[in-house]
PDB file of C-alpha atoms in Angstrom:
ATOM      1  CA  UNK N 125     -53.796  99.546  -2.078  1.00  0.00           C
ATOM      2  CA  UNK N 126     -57.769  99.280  -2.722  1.00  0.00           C
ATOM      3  CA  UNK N 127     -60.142  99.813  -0.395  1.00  0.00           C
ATOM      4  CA  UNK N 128     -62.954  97.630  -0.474  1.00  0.00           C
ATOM      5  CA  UNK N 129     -66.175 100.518  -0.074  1.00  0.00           C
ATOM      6  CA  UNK N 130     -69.214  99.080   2.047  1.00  0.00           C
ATOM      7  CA  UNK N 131     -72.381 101.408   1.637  1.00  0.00           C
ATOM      8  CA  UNK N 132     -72.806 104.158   4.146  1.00  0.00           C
ATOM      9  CA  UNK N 133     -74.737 102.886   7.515  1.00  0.00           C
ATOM     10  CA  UNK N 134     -76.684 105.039   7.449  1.00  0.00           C
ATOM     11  CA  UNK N 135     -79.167 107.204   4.727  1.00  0.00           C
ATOM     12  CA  UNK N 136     -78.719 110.368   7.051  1.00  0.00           C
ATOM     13  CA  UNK N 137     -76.504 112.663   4.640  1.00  0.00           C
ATOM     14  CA  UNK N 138     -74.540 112.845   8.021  1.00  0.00           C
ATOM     15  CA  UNK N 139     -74.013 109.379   8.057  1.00  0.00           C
ATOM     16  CA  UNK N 140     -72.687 109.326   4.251  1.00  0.00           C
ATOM     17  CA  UNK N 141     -70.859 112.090   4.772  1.00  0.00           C
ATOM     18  CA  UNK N 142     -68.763 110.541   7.840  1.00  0.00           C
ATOM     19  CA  UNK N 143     -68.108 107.746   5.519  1.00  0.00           C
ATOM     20  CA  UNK N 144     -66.906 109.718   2.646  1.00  0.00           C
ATOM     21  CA  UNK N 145     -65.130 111.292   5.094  1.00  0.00           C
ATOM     22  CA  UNK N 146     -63.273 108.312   6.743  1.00  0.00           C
ATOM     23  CA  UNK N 147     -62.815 106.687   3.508  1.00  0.00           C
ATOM     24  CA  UNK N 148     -61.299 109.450   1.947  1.00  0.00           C
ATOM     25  CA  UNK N 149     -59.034 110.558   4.470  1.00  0.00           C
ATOM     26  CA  UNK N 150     -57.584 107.026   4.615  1.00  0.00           C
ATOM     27  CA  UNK N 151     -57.121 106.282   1.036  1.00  0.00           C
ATOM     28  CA  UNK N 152     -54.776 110.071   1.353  1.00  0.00           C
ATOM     29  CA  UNK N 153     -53.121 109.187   4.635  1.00  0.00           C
ATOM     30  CA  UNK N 154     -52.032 105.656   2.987  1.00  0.00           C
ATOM     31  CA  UNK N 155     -50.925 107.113  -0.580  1.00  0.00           C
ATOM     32  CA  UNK N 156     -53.920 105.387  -2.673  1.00  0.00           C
ATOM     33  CA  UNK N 157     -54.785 109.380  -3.538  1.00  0.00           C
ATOM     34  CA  UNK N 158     -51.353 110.379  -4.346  1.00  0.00           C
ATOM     35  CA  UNK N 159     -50.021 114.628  -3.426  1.00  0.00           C
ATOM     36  CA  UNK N 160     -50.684 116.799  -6.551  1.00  0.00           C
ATOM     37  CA  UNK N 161     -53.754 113.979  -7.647  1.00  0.00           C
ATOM     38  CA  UNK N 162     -56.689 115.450  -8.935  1.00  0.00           C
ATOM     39  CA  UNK N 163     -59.961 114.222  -7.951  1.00  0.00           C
ATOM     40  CA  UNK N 164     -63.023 113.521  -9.926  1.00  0.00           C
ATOM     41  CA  UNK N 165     -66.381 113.636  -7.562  1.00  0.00           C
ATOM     42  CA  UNK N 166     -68.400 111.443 -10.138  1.00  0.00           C
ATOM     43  CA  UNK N 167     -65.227 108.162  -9.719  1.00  0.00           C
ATOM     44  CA  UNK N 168     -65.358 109.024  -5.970  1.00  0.00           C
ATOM     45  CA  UNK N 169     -68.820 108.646  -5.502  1.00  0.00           C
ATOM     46  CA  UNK N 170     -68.826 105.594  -7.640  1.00  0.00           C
ATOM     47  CA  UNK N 171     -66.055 104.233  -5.724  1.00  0.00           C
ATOM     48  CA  UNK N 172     -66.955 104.642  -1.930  1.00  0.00           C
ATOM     49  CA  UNK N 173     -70.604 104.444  -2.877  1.00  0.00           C
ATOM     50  CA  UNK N 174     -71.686 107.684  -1.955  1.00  0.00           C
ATOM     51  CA  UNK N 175     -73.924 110.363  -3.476  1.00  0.00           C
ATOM     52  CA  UNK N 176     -72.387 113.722  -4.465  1.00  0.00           C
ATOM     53  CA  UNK N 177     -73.879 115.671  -1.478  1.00  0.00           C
ATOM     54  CA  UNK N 178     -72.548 113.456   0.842  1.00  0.00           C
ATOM     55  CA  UNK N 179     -68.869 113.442  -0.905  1.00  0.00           C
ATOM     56  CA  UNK N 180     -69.139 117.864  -1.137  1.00  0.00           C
ATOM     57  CA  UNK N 181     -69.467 117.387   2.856  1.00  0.00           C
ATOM     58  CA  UNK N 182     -66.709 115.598   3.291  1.00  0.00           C
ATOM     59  CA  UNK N 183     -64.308 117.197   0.215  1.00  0.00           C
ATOM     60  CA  UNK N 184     -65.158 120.926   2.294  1.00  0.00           C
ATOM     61  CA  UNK N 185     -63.869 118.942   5.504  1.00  0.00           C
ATOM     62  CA  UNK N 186     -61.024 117.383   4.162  1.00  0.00           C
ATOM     63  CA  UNK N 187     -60.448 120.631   2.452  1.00  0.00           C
ATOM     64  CA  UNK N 188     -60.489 122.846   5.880  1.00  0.00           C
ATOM     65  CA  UNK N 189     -58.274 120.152   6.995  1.00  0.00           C
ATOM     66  CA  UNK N 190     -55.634 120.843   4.977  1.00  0.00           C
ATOM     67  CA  UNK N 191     -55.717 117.342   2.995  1.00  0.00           C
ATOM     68  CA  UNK N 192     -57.416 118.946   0.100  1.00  0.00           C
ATOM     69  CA  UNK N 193     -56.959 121.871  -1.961  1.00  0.00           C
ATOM     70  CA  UNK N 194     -59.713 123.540  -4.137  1.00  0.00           C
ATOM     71  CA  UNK N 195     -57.876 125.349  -7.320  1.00  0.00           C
ATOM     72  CA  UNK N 196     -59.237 128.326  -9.514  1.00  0.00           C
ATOM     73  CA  UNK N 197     -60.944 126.161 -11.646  1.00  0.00           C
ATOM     74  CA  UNK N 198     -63.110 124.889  -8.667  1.00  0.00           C
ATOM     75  CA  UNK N 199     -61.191 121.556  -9.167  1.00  0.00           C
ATOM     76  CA  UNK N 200     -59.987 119.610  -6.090  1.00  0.00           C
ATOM     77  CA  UNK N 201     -56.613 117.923  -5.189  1.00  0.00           C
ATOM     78  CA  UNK N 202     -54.879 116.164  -2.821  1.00  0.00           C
ATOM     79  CA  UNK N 203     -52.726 118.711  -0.846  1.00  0.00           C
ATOM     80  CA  UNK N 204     -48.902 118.026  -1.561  1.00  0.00           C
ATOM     81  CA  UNK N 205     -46.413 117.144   0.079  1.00  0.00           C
ATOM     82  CA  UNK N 206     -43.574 119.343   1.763  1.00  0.00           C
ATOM     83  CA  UNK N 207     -40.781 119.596   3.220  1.00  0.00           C
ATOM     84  CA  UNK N 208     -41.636 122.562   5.575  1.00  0.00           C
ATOM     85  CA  UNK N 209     -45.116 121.634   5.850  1.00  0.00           C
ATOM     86  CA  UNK N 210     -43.860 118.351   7.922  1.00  0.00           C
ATOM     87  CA  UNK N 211     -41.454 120.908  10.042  1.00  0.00           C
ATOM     88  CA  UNK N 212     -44.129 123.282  10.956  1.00  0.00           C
ATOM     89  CA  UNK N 213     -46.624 119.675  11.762  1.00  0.00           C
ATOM     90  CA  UNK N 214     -43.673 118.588  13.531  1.00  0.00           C
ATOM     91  CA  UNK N 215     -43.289 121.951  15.633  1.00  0.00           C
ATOM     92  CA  UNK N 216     -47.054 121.966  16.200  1.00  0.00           C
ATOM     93  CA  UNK N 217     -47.573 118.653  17.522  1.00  0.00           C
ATOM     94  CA  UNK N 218     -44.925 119.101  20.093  1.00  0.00           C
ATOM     95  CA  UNK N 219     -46.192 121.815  21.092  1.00  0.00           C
ATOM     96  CA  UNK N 220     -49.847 120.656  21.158  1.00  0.00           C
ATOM     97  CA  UNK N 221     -48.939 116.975  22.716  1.00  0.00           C
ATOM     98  CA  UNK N 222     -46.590 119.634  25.706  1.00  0.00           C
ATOM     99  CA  UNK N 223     -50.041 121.130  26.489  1.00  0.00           C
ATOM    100  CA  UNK N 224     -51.731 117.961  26.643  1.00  0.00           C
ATOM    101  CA  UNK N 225     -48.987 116.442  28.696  1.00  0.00           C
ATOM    102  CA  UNK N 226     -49.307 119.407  31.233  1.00  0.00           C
ATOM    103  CA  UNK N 227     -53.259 119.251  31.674  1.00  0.00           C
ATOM    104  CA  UNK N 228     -52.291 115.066  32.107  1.00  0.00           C
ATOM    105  CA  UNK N 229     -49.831 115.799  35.254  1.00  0.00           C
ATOM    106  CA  UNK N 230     -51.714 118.205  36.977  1.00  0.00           C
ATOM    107  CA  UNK N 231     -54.637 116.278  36.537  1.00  0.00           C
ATOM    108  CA  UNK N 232     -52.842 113.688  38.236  1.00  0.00           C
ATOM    109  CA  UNK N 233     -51.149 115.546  40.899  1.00  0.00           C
ATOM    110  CA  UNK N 234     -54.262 116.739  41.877  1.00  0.00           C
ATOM    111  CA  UNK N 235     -55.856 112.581  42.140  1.00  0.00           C
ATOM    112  CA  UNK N 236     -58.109 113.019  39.480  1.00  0.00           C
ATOM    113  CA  UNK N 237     -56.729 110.415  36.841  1.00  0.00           C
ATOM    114  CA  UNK N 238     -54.503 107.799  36.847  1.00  0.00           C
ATOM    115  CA  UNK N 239     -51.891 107.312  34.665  1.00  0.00           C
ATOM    116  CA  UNK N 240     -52.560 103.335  34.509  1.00  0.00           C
ATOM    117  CA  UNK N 241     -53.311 103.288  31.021  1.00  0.00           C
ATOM    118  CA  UNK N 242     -50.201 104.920  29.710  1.00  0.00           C
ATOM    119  CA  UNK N 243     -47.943 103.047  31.927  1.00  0.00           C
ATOM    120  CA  UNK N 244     -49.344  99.798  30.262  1.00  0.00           C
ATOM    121  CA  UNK N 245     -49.048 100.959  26.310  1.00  0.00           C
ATOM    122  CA  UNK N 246     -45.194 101.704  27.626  1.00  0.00           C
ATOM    123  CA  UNK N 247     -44.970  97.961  28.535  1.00  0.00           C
ATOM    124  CA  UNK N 248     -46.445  96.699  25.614  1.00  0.00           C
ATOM    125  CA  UNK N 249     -44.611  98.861  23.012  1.00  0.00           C
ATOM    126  CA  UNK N 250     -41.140  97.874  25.502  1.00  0.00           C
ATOM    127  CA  UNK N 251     -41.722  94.039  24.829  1.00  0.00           C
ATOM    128  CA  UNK N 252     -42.428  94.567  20.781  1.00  0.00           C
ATOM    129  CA  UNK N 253     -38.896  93.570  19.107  1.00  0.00           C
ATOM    130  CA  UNK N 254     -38.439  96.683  16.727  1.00  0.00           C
ATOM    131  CA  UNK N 255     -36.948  94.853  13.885  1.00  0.00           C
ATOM    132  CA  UNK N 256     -40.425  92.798  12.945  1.00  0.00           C
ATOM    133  CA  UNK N 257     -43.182  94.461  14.573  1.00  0.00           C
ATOM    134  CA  UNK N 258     -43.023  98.262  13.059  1.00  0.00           C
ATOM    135  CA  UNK N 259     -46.534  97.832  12.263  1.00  0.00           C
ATOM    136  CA  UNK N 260     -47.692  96.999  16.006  1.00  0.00           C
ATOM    137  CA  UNK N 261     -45.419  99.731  17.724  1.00  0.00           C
ATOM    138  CA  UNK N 262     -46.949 102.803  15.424  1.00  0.00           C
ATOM    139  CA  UNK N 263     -50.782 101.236  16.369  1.00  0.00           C
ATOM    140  CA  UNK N 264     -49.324 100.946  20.106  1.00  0.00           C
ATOM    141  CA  UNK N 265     -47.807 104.474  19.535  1.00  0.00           C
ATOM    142  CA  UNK N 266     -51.122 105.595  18.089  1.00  0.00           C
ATOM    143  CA  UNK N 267     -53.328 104.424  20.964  1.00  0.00           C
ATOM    144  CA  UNK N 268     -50.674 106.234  22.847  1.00  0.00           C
ATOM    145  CA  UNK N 269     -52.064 109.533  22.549  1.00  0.00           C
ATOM    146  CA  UNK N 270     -55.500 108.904  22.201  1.00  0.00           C
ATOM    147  CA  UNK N 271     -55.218 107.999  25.430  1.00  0.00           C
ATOM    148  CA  UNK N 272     -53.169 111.261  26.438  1.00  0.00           C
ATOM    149  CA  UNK N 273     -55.688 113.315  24.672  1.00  0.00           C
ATOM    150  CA  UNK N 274     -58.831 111.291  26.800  1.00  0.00           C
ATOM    151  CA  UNK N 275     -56.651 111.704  30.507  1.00  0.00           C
ATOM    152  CA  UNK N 276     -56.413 115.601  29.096  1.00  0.00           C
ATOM    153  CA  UNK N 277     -59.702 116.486  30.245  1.00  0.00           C
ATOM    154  CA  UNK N 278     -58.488 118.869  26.992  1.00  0.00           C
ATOM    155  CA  UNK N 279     -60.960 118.277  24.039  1.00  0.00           C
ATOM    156  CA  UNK N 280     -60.231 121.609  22.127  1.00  0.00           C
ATOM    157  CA  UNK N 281     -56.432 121.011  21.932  1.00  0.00           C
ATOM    158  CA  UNK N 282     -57.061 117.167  21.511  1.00  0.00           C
ATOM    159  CA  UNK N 283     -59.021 117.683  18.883  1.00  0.00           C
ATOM    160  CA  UNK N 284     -56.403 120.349  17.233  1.00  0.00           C
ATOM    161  CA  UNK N 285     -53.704 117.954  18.260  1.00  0.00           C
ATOM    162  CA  UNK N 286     -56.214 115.162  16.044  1.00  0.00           C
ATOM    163  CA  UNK N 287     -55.937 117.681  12.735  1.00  0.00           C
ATOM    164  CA  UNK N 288     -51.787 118.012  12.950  1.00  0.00           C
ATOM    165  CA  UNK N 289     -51.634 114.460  13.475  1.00  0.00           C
ATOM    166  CA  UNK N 290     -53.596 113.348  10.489  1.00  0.00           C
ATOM    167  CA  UNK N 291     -51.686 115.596   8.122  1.00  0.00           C
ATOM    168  CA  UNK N 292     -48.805 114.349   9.650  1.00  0.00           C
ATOM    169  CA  UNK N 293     -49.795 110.735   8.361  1.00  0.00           C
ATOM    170  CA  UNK N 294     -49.056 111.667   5.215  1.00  0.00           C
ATOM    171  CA  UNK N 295     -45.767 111.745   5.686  1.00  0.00           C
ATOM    172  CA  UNK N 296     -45.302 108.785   7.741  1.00  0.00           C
ATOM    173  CA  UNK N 297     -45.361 106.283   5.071  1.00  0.00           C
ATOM    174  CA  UNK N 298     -42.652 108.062   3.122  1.00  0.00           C
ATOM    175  CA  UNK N 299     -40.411 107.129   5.971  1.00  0.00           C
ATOM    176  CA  UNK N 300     -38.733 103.981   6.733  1.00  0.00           C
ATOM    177  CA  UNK N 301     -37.919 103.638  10.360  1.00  0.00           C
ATOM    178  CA  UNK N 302     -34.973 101.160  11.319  1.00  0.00           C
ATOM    179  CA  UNK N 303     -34.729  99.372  14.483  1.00  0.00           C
ATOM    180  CA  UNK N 304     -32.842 101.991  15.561  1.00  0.00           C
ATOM    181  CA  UNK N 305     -35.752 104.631  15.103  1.00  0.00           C
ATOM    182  CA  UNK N 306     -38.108 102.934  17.095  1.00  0.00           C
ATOM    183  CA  UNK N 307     -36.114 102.014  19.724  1.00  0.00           C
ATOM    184  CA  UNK N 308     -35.989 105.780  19.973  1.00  0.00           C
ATOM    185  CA  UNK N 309     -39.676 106.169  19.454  1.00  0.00           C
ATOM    186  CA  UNK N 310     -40.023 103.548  22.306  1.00  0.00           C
ATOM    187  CA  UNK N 311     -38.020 105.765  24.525  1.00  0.00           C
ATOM    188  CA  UNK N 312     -39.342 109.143  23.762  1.00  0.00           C
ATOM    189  CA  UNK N 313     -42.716 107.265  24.793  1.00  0.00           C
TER     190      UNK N 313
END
């Protein structure tokens, strides 16, 4: 898959960086940068039309991320893949997404949300037939818990819950679901 670059927005390093960011992060999540692949700064600045300082900002985030890995020789990589490395994300999330949850039902016991918003992604991923629209229920699914995160109140753990689930991306597309699957998925919603 390529990934058409636009220039950064804006000549802030910030800005660049935050672009070098997104556009890195997504060409890992999707498989474009492949586990194990080493990365050349000099292509990747050429590619998502960044300078270097701008790309070293967001290399050291992706890096503290987990995404990346910086060997001896200073070189980067993608991070590989694992099979206990999805377990542990796994076991983190839940228990990330079970905080979240909690803050999300007190908050509503005690009137200060409503729940509205969650009820209504429920519907929508309930009337998506599973066996042609896997696409729509994991952007339904995704929207999901960004919205759980928001009716947190909870930005710390939504934002640690935001790191698991990114690495846990990864994985995602080495997965086929089958109808079955996201019926579950549907359920566990």
């Amino acid at each position: 898959m390529s990934l058409s670059a636009e220039p950064a927005k804006s000549s802030s390093s910030g800005g660049a960086a935050d672009w070098a960011f997104e556009q890195l992060r997504s060409r890992i999540v999707a498989g474009d940068l492949k586990p194990g692949e080493k990365l050349i700064e000099a292509t990747l600045a050429e590619s998502i039309q960044v300078s270097r300082t701008p790309l070293r900002e967001a290399i050291n985030r992706l890096e503290m991320m987990g995404l990346l890995v910086r060997q001896r020789n200073r070189s980067v990589q993608v991070a590989p893949l694992s099979a206990e490395e999805m377990i542990r994300l796994s076991m983190l999330r839940e228990a990330l997404e079970g905080l979240l949850v909690r803050h999300v039902a007190t908050r509503k016991a005690a009137g200060e949300i409503s729940i509205a918003p969650l009820e209504v992604l429920i519907d929508q991923m309930s009337a998506v037939d599973p066996t042609v629209g896997s696409t729509l229920l994991l952007r339904l699914g995704e929207r999901f818990h960004v919205e759980l995160s928001r009716l947190s109140g909870d930005p710390l753990g939504a934002r640690f819950l935001q790191t698991v689930v990114t690495n846990m991306e990864r994985y995602r597309y080495l997965v086929e679901y089958s109808g079955e699957r996201i019926g579950a998925v549907i359920r566990e919603h």
